[in-house]
Short mmCIF file of C-alpha atoms in Angstrom, two decimals:
data_model
loop_
_atom_site.label_atom_id
_atom_site.label_comp_id
_atom_site.label_asym_id
_atom_site.label_seq_id
_atom_site.Cartn_x
_atom_site.Cartn_y
_atom_site.Cartn_z
CA MET W 22 69.91 83.48 -40.04
CA ALA W 23 71.78 80.44 -41.39
CA ASP W 24 73.12 80.56 -44.94
CA ALA W 25 71.29 78.39 -47.46
CA PRO W 26 72.50 74.80 -47.79
CA LEU W 27 74.28 73.97 -51.03
CA ALA W 28 73.27 70.33 -51.31
CA LEU W 29 70.56 67.91 -50.29
CA LEU W 30 71.32 64.24 -49.63
CA ALA W 31 68.11 62.40 -50.46
CA GLU W 32 68.36 58.94 -48.91
CA LEU W 33 65.56 57.31 -50.87
CA THR W 34 65.78 53.92 -49.19
CA HIS W 35 67.90 51.78 -46.89
CA ARG W 36 67.18 48.69 -49.00
CA CYS W 37 70.23 47.36 -50.84
CA PRO W 38 71.29 44.04 -52.41
CA LEU W 39 74.82 44.61 -51.07
CA ARG W 40 75.66 44.18 -47.38
CA CYS W 41 78.77 46.33 -47.06
CA PRO W 42 80.14 46.15 -43.50
CA TYR W 43 81.25 49.79 -43.61
CA CYS W 44 77.83 51.19 -44.54
CA SER W 45 77.12 54.55 -42.90
CA ASN W 46 73.38 53.88 -42.71
CA PRO W 47 72.02 53.54 -39.17
CA VAL W 48 72.24 50.15 -37.51
CA GLU W 49 68.44 50.25 -37.27
CA LEU W 50 67.52 50.38 -40.97
CA ALA W 51 64.29 51.95 -42.20
CA ARG W 52 61.86 49.40 -43.65
CA ALA W 53 60.27 49.82 -47.07
CA GLY W 54 56.85 50.58 -45.60
CA THR W 55 58.15 53.72 -43.89
CA GLU W 56 59.76 55.28 -46.99
CA LEU W 57 58.58 58.60 -48.38
CA SER W 58 56.28 58.30 -51.38
CA THR W 59 56.99 59.68 -54.84
CA GLY W 60 54.79 62.68 -54.16
CA GLU W 61 56.47 63.38 -50.85
CA TRP W 62 59.91 63.34 -52.48
CA GLU W 63 58.65 65.65 -55.23
CA ARG W 64 57.54 68.14 -52.58
CA VAL W 65 60.84 67.81 -50.68
CA LEU W 66 62.86 68.49 -53.82
CA GLY W 67 60.82 71.59 -54.58
CA GLU W 68 61.33 72.84 -51.03
CA ALA W 69 65.08 72.18 -51.30
CA ALA W 70 65.31 74.32 -54.41
CA GLU W 71 63.26 77.10 -52.80
CA LEU W 72 65.58 76.99 -49.78
CA GLY W 73 68.61 77.54 -52.02
CA CYS W 74 70.02 74.05 -52.64
CA LEU W 75 71.80 73.71 -55.96
CA GLN W 76 72.21 69.95 -56.16
CA VAL W 77 70.68 66.74 -54.88
CA HIS W 78 72.50 63.48 -54.26
CA LEU W 79 70.11 60.56 -54.72
CA SER W 80 71.38 57.88 -52.41
CA GLY W 81 70.43 55.03 -50.10
CA GLY W 82 70.88 52.10 -49.48
CA GLU W 83 70.57 51.47 -53.19
CA PRO W 84 68.37 54.12 -54.86
CA THR W 85 67.75 52.03 -57.99
CA VAL W 86 65.67 49.68 -55.83
CA ARG W 87 62.98 52.38 -56.04
CA ARG W 88 60.80 51.82 -59.09
CA ASP W 89 59.90 55.52 -59.10
CA LEU W 90 63.52 56.70 -59.36
CA PRO W 91 63.03 58.23 -62.85
CA GLU W 92 60.06 60.22 -61.54
CA ILE W 93 62.16 61.47 -58.62
CA VAL W 94 64.97 62.46 -61.02
CA ALA W 95 62.44 64.30 -63.18
CA ALA W 96 61.19 66.15 -60.10
CA ALA W 97 64.75 67.20 -59.28
CA ARG W 98 65.26 68.45 -62.83
CA GLY W 99 61.92 70.25 -62.73
CA ALA W 100 62.97 72.00 -59.52
CA GLY W 101 66.21 73.14 -61.15
CA LEU W 102 68.50 70.88 -59.09
CA TYR W 103 71.63 69.18 -60.41
CA ALA W 104 70.85 65.46 -59.93
CA ASN W 105 73.64 63.07 -58.93
CA LEU W 106 72.87 59.36 -58.57
CA ILE W 107 74.97 57.52 -55.97
CA THR W 108 74.68 53.81 -56.78
CA ALA W 109 76.31 50.42 -56.45
CA GLY W 110 75.35 49.89 -60.09
CA VAL W 111 74.29 46.27 -59.77
CA LEU W 112 70.68 46.99 -60.80
CA LEU W 113 71.43 49.64 -63.42
CA ASP W 114 70.38 48.09 -66.75
CA ALA W 115 69.95 49.69 -70.17
CA PRO W 116 66.18 50.38 -69.92
CA LEU W 117 66.55 52.06 -66.53
CA MET W 118 69.54 54.06 -67.75
CA ALA W 119 67.53 55.33 -70.70
CA ARG W 120 64.66 56.39 -68.43
CA LEU W 121 67.03 58.20 -66.07
CA VAL W 122 68.68 60.08 -68.92
CA GLU W 123 65.27 61.05 -70.32
CA ALA W 124 64.27 62.25 -66.85
CA GLY W 125 67.28 64.57 -66.73
CA LEU W 126 69.94 62.81 -64.64
CA ASP W 127 73.18 64.82 -64.61
CA HIS W 128 75.85 62.59 -63.06
CA VAL W 129 76.47 59.08 -61.72
CA GLN W 130 78.69 58.13 -58.80
CA LEU W 131 79.43 54.40 -58.84
CA SER W 132 80.84 52.55 -55.84
CA ILE W 133 83.40 49.75 -55.95
CA GLN W 134 84.30 47.55 -53.01
CA ASP W 135 87.63 46.19 -54.32
CA ALA W 136 89.63 45.92 -57.52
CA GLU W 137 89.11 42.19 -58.00
CA GLU W 138 85.93 40.13 -58.07
CA ALA W 139 86.70 37.85 -55.13
CA GLY W 140 87.48 40.73 -52.80
CA ALA W 141 84.48 42.71 -53.99
CA GLU W 142 82.17 39.77 -53.35
CA ARG W 143 83.56 39.20 -49.87
CA ILE W 144 83.26 42.85 -48.86
CA GLY W 145 79.94 43.61 -50.54
CA GLY W 146 78.39 40.26 -49.75
CA MET W 147 76.96 39.79 -53.25
CA ARG W 148 78.03 37.32 -55.92
CA GLY W 149 78.56 38.61 -59.43
CA ALA W 150 78.60 42.30 -58.48
CA MET W 151 81.80 43.28 -60.30
CA PRO W 152 80.65 42.46 -63.86
CA ARG W 153 77.40 44.32 -63.18
CA LYS W 154 79.35 47.36 -62.03
CA ALA W 155 81.51 47.27 -65.16
CA GLU W 156 78.36 47.12 -67.28
CA ALA W 157 76.85 50.03 -65.34
CA ALA W 158 79.97 52.10 -66.01
CA ARG W 159 79.68 51.30 -69.72
CA LEU W 160 76.02 52.37 -69.77
CA VAL W 161 76.84 55.67 -68.06
CA ARG W 162 79.62 56.41 -70.54
CA GLU W 163 77.45 55.53 -73.55
CA ALA W 164 74.71 57.79 -72.19
CA GLY W 165 77.21 60.66 -72.21
CA LEU W 166 76.97 61.31 -68.46
CA PRO W 167 80.02 62.09 -66.33
CA LEU W 168 81.09 59.17 -64.12
CA THR W 169 82.75 59.24 -60.72
CA LEU W 170 84.02 56.06 -59.08
CA ASN W 171 83.83 55.92 -55.30
CA ALA W 172 86.37 53.54 -53.76
CA VAL W 173 85.78 53.10 -50.02
CA VAL W 174 89.10 51.84 -48.68
CA HIS W 175 90.08 50.13 -45.45
CA ARG W 176 92.39 47.51 -43.96
CA GLN W 177 90.90 44.71 -46.08
CA ASN W 178 91.28 46.27 -49.55
CA LEU W 179 94.10 48.84 -49.26
CA PRO W 180 96.66 46.41 -50.76
CA ASN W 181 94.64 46.68 -54.00
CA LEU W 182 94.46 50.50 -54.07
CA SER W 183 96.71 50.85 -57.14
CA ARG W 184 94.52 48.40 -59.00
CA MET W 185 91.37 50.31 -58.02
CA ILE W 186 92.88 53.42 -59.56
CA GLU W 187 93.49 51.46 -62.74
CA ARG W 188 89.86 50.29 -62.67
CA ALA W 189 88.76 53.91 -62.73
CA LEU W 190 90.80 54.45 -65.89
CA GLU W 191 89.57 51.22 -67.51
CA TRP W 192 85.93 52.08 -66.82
CA GLY W 193 86.25 55.61 -68.18
CA ALA W 194 85.68 57.57 -64.98
CA ALA W 195 86.57 61.25 -65.01
CA ARG W 196 86.90 61.36 -61.23
CA LEU W 197 87.82 58.91 -58.48
CA GLU W 198 87.09 59.43 -54.82
CA VAL W 199 89.38 57.37 -52.59
CA ALA W 200 87.58 57.60 -49.27
CA HIS W 201 88.80 55.87 -46.16
CA VAL W 202 85.97 54.44 -44.10
CA GLN W 203 84.39 56.89 -41.66
CA TYR W 204 83.34 55.10 -38.51
CA TYR W 205 79.59 55.50 -38.01
CA GLY W 206 76.72 53.03 -38.22
CA TRP W 207 77.79 49.62 -39.47
CA ALA W 208 81.37 50.79 -39.95
CA LEU W 209 81.68 51.47 -36.22
CA LEU W 210 80.46 47.94 -35.48
CA ASN W 211 83.15 46.62 -37.86
CA ARG W 212 85.91 49.03 -36.89
CA ASP W 213 88.34 46.32 -35.70
CA ALA W 214 88.15 44.65 -39.12
CA LEU W 215 88.36 47.87 -41.15
CA LEU W 216 90.68 50.36 -39.46
CA PRO W 217 94.17 50.52 -41.04
CA ASP W 218 97.35 51.05 -39.08
CA ARG W 219 99.57 54.08 -39.69
CA ALA W 220 101.88 52.27 -42.09
CA MET W 221 98.94 51.25 -44.27
CA LEU W 222 97.58 54.80 -44.24
CA ASP W 223 100.97 56.27 -45.17
CA GLU W 224 101.34 53.83 -48.07
CA ALA W 225 97.83 54.65 -49.30
CA THR W 226 98.64 58.35 -49.19
CA ARG W 227 101.84 57.72 -51.17
CA VAL W 228 99.94 55.72 -53.81
CA VAL W 229 97.26 58.39 -54.18
CA THR W 230 99.76 61.27 -54.31
CA GLU W 231 101.80 59.52 -57.00
CA ALA W 232 98.68 58.75 -59.04
CA GLN W 233 97.38 62.33 -58.74
CA GLN W 234 100.62 63.60 -60.25
CA ARG W 235 100.94 60.89 -62.88
CA LEU W 236 97.31 61.06 -64.06
CA GLN W 237 96.87 64.81 -64.00
CA GLY W 238 94.60 65.74 -66.89
CA ARG W 239 93.28 62.17 -67.22
CA LEU W 240 91.70 61.42 -63.85
CA VAL W 241 90.84 63.69 -60.93
CA ILE W 242 91.46 61.88 -57.63
CA ASP W 243 89.92 63.13 -54.40
CA TYR W 244 91.26 61.71 -51.15
CA VAL W 245 89.48 61.45 -47.79
CA VAL W 246 91.54 60.18 -44.84
CA PRO W 247 90.26 58.73 -41.57
CA ASP W 248 90.28 60.83 -38.40
CA TYR W 249 91.78 58.06 -36.29
CA HIS W 250 95.34 59.05 -37.22
CA ALA W 251 94.73 62.80 -37.06
CA LYS W 252 95.82 65.52 -34.65
CA ARG W 253 93.30 68.05 -35.94
CA PRO W 254 89.61 67.42 -36.67
CA LYS W 255 87.99 68.10 -40.03
CA ALA W 256 85.11 70.51 -40.50
CA CYS W 257 82.54 67.75 -40.72
CA MET W 258 80.26 68.41 -43.72
CA GLY W 259 81.59 71.99 -43.72
CA GLY W 260 80.33 72.49 -40.17
CA TRP W 261 77.13 71.39 -38.44
CA ALA W 262 74.07 72.59 -40.42
CA ARG W 263 76.10 75.12 -42.42
CA ARG W 264 76.20 73.82 -46.01
CA PHE W 265 74.48 70.42 -46.04
CA LEU W 266 70.99 69.02 -45.52
CA GLY W 267 69.85 65.41 -45.51
CA VAL W 268 66.50 63.62 -45.56
CA SER W 269 66.27 60.00 -44.44
CA PRO W 270 64.10 57.37 -46.17
CA ALA W 271 61.40 57.87 -43.52
CA GLY W 272 61.55 61.66 -43.81
CA ARG W 273 63.74 62.78 -40.92
CA ILE W 274 65.53 66.04 -41.73
CA LEU W 275 69.20 65.86 -40.76
CA PRO W 276 72.24 68.16 -40.70
CA CYS W 277 74.52 65.24 -41.65
CA HIS W 278 74.05 61.70 -42.88
CA ALA W 279 75.04 60.13 -39.52
CA ALA W 280 73.08 62.47 -37.25
CA GLU W 281 70.45 59.83 -36.45
CA SER W 282 73.10 58.16 -34.28
CA LEU W 283 72.81 61.06 -31.82
CA THR W 284 70.40 60.48 -28.97
CA GLY W 285 68.88 63.47 -27.24
CA LEU W 286 68.20 65.54 -30.37
CA ASP W 287 64.71 65.65 -31.87
CA PHE W 288 65.10 65.86 -35.63
CA PRO W 289 61.99 67.10 -37.48
CA ASN W 290 60.24 65.17 -40.23
CA VAL W 291 59.21 66.40 -43.68
CA ARG W 292 55.76 64.95 -43.05
CA GLU W 293 55.33 67.51 -40.30
CA VAL W 294 57.43 70.58 -41.16
CA SER W 295 59.01 72.21 -44.20
CA LEU W 296 62.71 72.01 -44.97
CA ARG W 297 62.96 75.75 -44.41
CA ALA W 298 61.39 75.53 -40.96
CA ALA W 299 63.76 72.72 -40.02
CA TRP W 300 66.83 74.48 -41.41
CA GLU W 301 66.13 77.86 -39.85
CA ASP W 302 64.23 77.12 -36.64
CA SER W 303 64.82 73.56 -35.47
CA PRO W 304 66.59 73.34 -32.08
CA ALA W 305 68.45 70.28 -33.41
CA PHE W 306 69.84 72.21 -36.36
CA ASN W 307 70.79 75.17 -34.20
CA ALA W 308 72.34 73.05 -31.44
CA PHE W 309 75.91 73.16 -32.81
CA ARG W 310 75.89 76.06 -35.24
CA GLY W 311 78.60 78.65 -34.74
CA THR W 312 80.97 78.52 -31.78
CA GLY W 313 78.84 79.46 -28.77
CA TRP W 314 78.14 75.83 -27.85
CA MET W 315 81.81 74.83 -27.75
CA PRO W 316 83.51 73.60 -24.57
CA ALA W 317 87.18 74.14 -23.78
CA PRO W 318 89.63 73.68 -25.45
CA CYS W 319 87.53 74.45 -28.56
CA ARG W 320 86.17 77.72 -27.16
CA GLY W 321 88.56 80.48 -28.14
CA CYS W 322 90.73 78.19 -30.29
CA GLU W 323 92.18 79.88 -33.36
CA HIS W 324 90.82 77.01 -35.48
CA ALA W 325 87.26 77.14 -34.11
CA GLU W 326 85.83 78.77 -37.24
CA GLN W 327 87.79 76.44 -39.50
CA ASP W 328 86.94 73.00 -38.12
CA TRP W 329 83.76 74.11 -36.26
CA GLY W 330 84.52 71.71 -33.44
CA GLY W 331 84.92 68.64 -35.64
CA CYS W 332 82.33 65.88 -35.82
CA ARG W 333 79.50 65.64 -33.30
CA CYS W 334 78.65 62.09 -34.33
CA GLN W 335 82.25 60.95 -33.85
CA ALA W 336 82.46 62.70 -30.48
CA PHE W 337 79.29 60.90 -29.37
CA ALA W 338 80.39 57.53 -30.73
CA LEU W 339 83.75 57.68 -28.94
CA THR W 340 82.90 59.52 -25.71
CA GLY W 341 79.15 59.20 -25.25
CA ASP W 342 78.87 63.01 -25.22
CA MET W 343 77.93 64.78 -28.44
CA ARG W 344 79.11 68.11 -26.96
CA ALA W 345 82.61 66.83 -26.20
CA THR W 346 85.67 67.99 -28.12
CA ASP W 347 86.12 65.70 -31.13
CA PRO W 348 88.75 63.11 -30.09
CA ALA W 349 90.46 63.68 -33.45
CA CYS W 350 91.87 66.86 -31.89
CA ALA W 351 95.17 66.33 -30.07
CA LEU W 352 93.95 68.74 -27.38
CA SER W 353 90.90 66.62 -26.59
CA PRO W 354 91.04 64.82 -23.23
CA HIS W 355 89.73 61.80 -25.15
CA HIS W 356 92.36 61.81 -27.92
CA ALA W 357 93.93 58.58 -26.65
CA VAL W 358 90.84 56.54 -27.57
CA LEU W 359 91.86 56.82 -31.22
CA ALA W 360 95.28 55.28 -30.63
CA GLU W 361 93.65 52.55 -28.56
CA ALA W 362 91.27 51.75 -31.41
CA VAL W 363 94.11 51.57 -33.93
CA ALA W 364 96.12 49.31 -31.63
CA SER W 365 93.22 46.88 -31.22
CA ALA W 366 92.32 46.68 -34.93
CA GLY W 367 92.95 43.60 -37.02
CA ALA W 368 89.86 41.40 -36.66
CA PRO W 369 89.47 39.16 -39.73
CA ASP W 370 85.67 38.90 -39.93
CA PHE W 371 82.85 41.29 -40.76
CA ARG W 372 79.43 41.78 -39.26
CA TYR W 373 77.38 42.37 -42.40
CA ARG W 374 74.57 44.88 -42.61
CA GLY W 375 71.34 43.93 -44.28
CA PHE W 376 67.70 43.00 -44.33
CA THR W 377 66.10 39.66 -44.90
CA ARG W 378 65.31 39.08 -48.56
CA GLU W 379 61.64 39.82 -47.82
CA ASP W 380 62.56 43.26 -46.47
CA ILE W 381 64.63 44.10 -49.54
CA LEU W 382 62.24 42.60 -52.08
CA PRO W 383 58.56 43.46 -51.48
CA SER W 384 56.22 41.09 -53.29
CA HIS W 385 55.25 43.76 -55.84
CA ASP W 386 58.86 44.62 -56.78
CA VAL W 387 60.83 42.47 -59.24
CA ARG W 388 63.94 44.62 -59.57
CA LEU W 389 66.01 42.34 -57.32
CA SER W 390 64.86 39.01 -58.73
CA ASN W 391 68.40 38.05 -59.77
CA ALA W 392 70.22 39.59 -56.78
#
């Protein structure tokens, strides 16, 4: 029997006014008409708590696009879950903030695309986003909620990393996550424009390490590095279907946020089965649990129960075989593809993700009227 998951990622929607080229959402985005209803999310949150989840991350796309977000937060609170909102902040105004606080929101994680407005607009594809983010940070602070800033870094914004750290201090964040792009979904399509070389990565690591020491007691800085310069894989999400559970906007139950990229696995849907049935009995969830599935050189490796074979989505993206050894491992026969990708990086232009305006803004929804 699998241990209970600690956290649920509730992807409420794929709709978003930003068009970030590193977005980890699937290339085929779920349309508004397929999204789970308020009642369906209320049931899912109750099932998550019964299964043993302690927290829910309300994400997207942009979750504040959903007009029922306060009701969903209230359902999370009612189920006894710690509710974290992951948002770009550009739609977070004072009335919505007040409703979310009243509903029981516990924490806000706010993304930034760059330290300066011009860079943020180019990367996020939305004019005027930076002042809106600053205002969102102010609203979170005034509401008395803890604030985390999430800085997704890559070749195009790493020169401004020091300034992004200063932004976190200016905006009153208690925590900053400096996360190098992970190459799934839209990020994989834009890898040549996003992937840093080794010198850029080393400089970023130096900047973060210095800031962690200098700002100790003022700002907690978490640091996530890309696998493309690694010799050992990470335990992706703590291991396949070990500590993490996700639900897509259309209700697919997933062991990681990128799992929909894997072909050949049939992921169950909350409209058909319970979270518990999916977690405990689904062949897709059990496919890569433990070590019995592992090929050589993973099988018998002393690190097998530490990295759990690395990332299945990355193995599939880079080799076409989700059962292959993660190329991030130096022992993988495919390890060279990472060096080849780094060597070919440097493209100047992005391929932006996104919907048409009609897809993002249904006729009955006015929340994006100024986006």
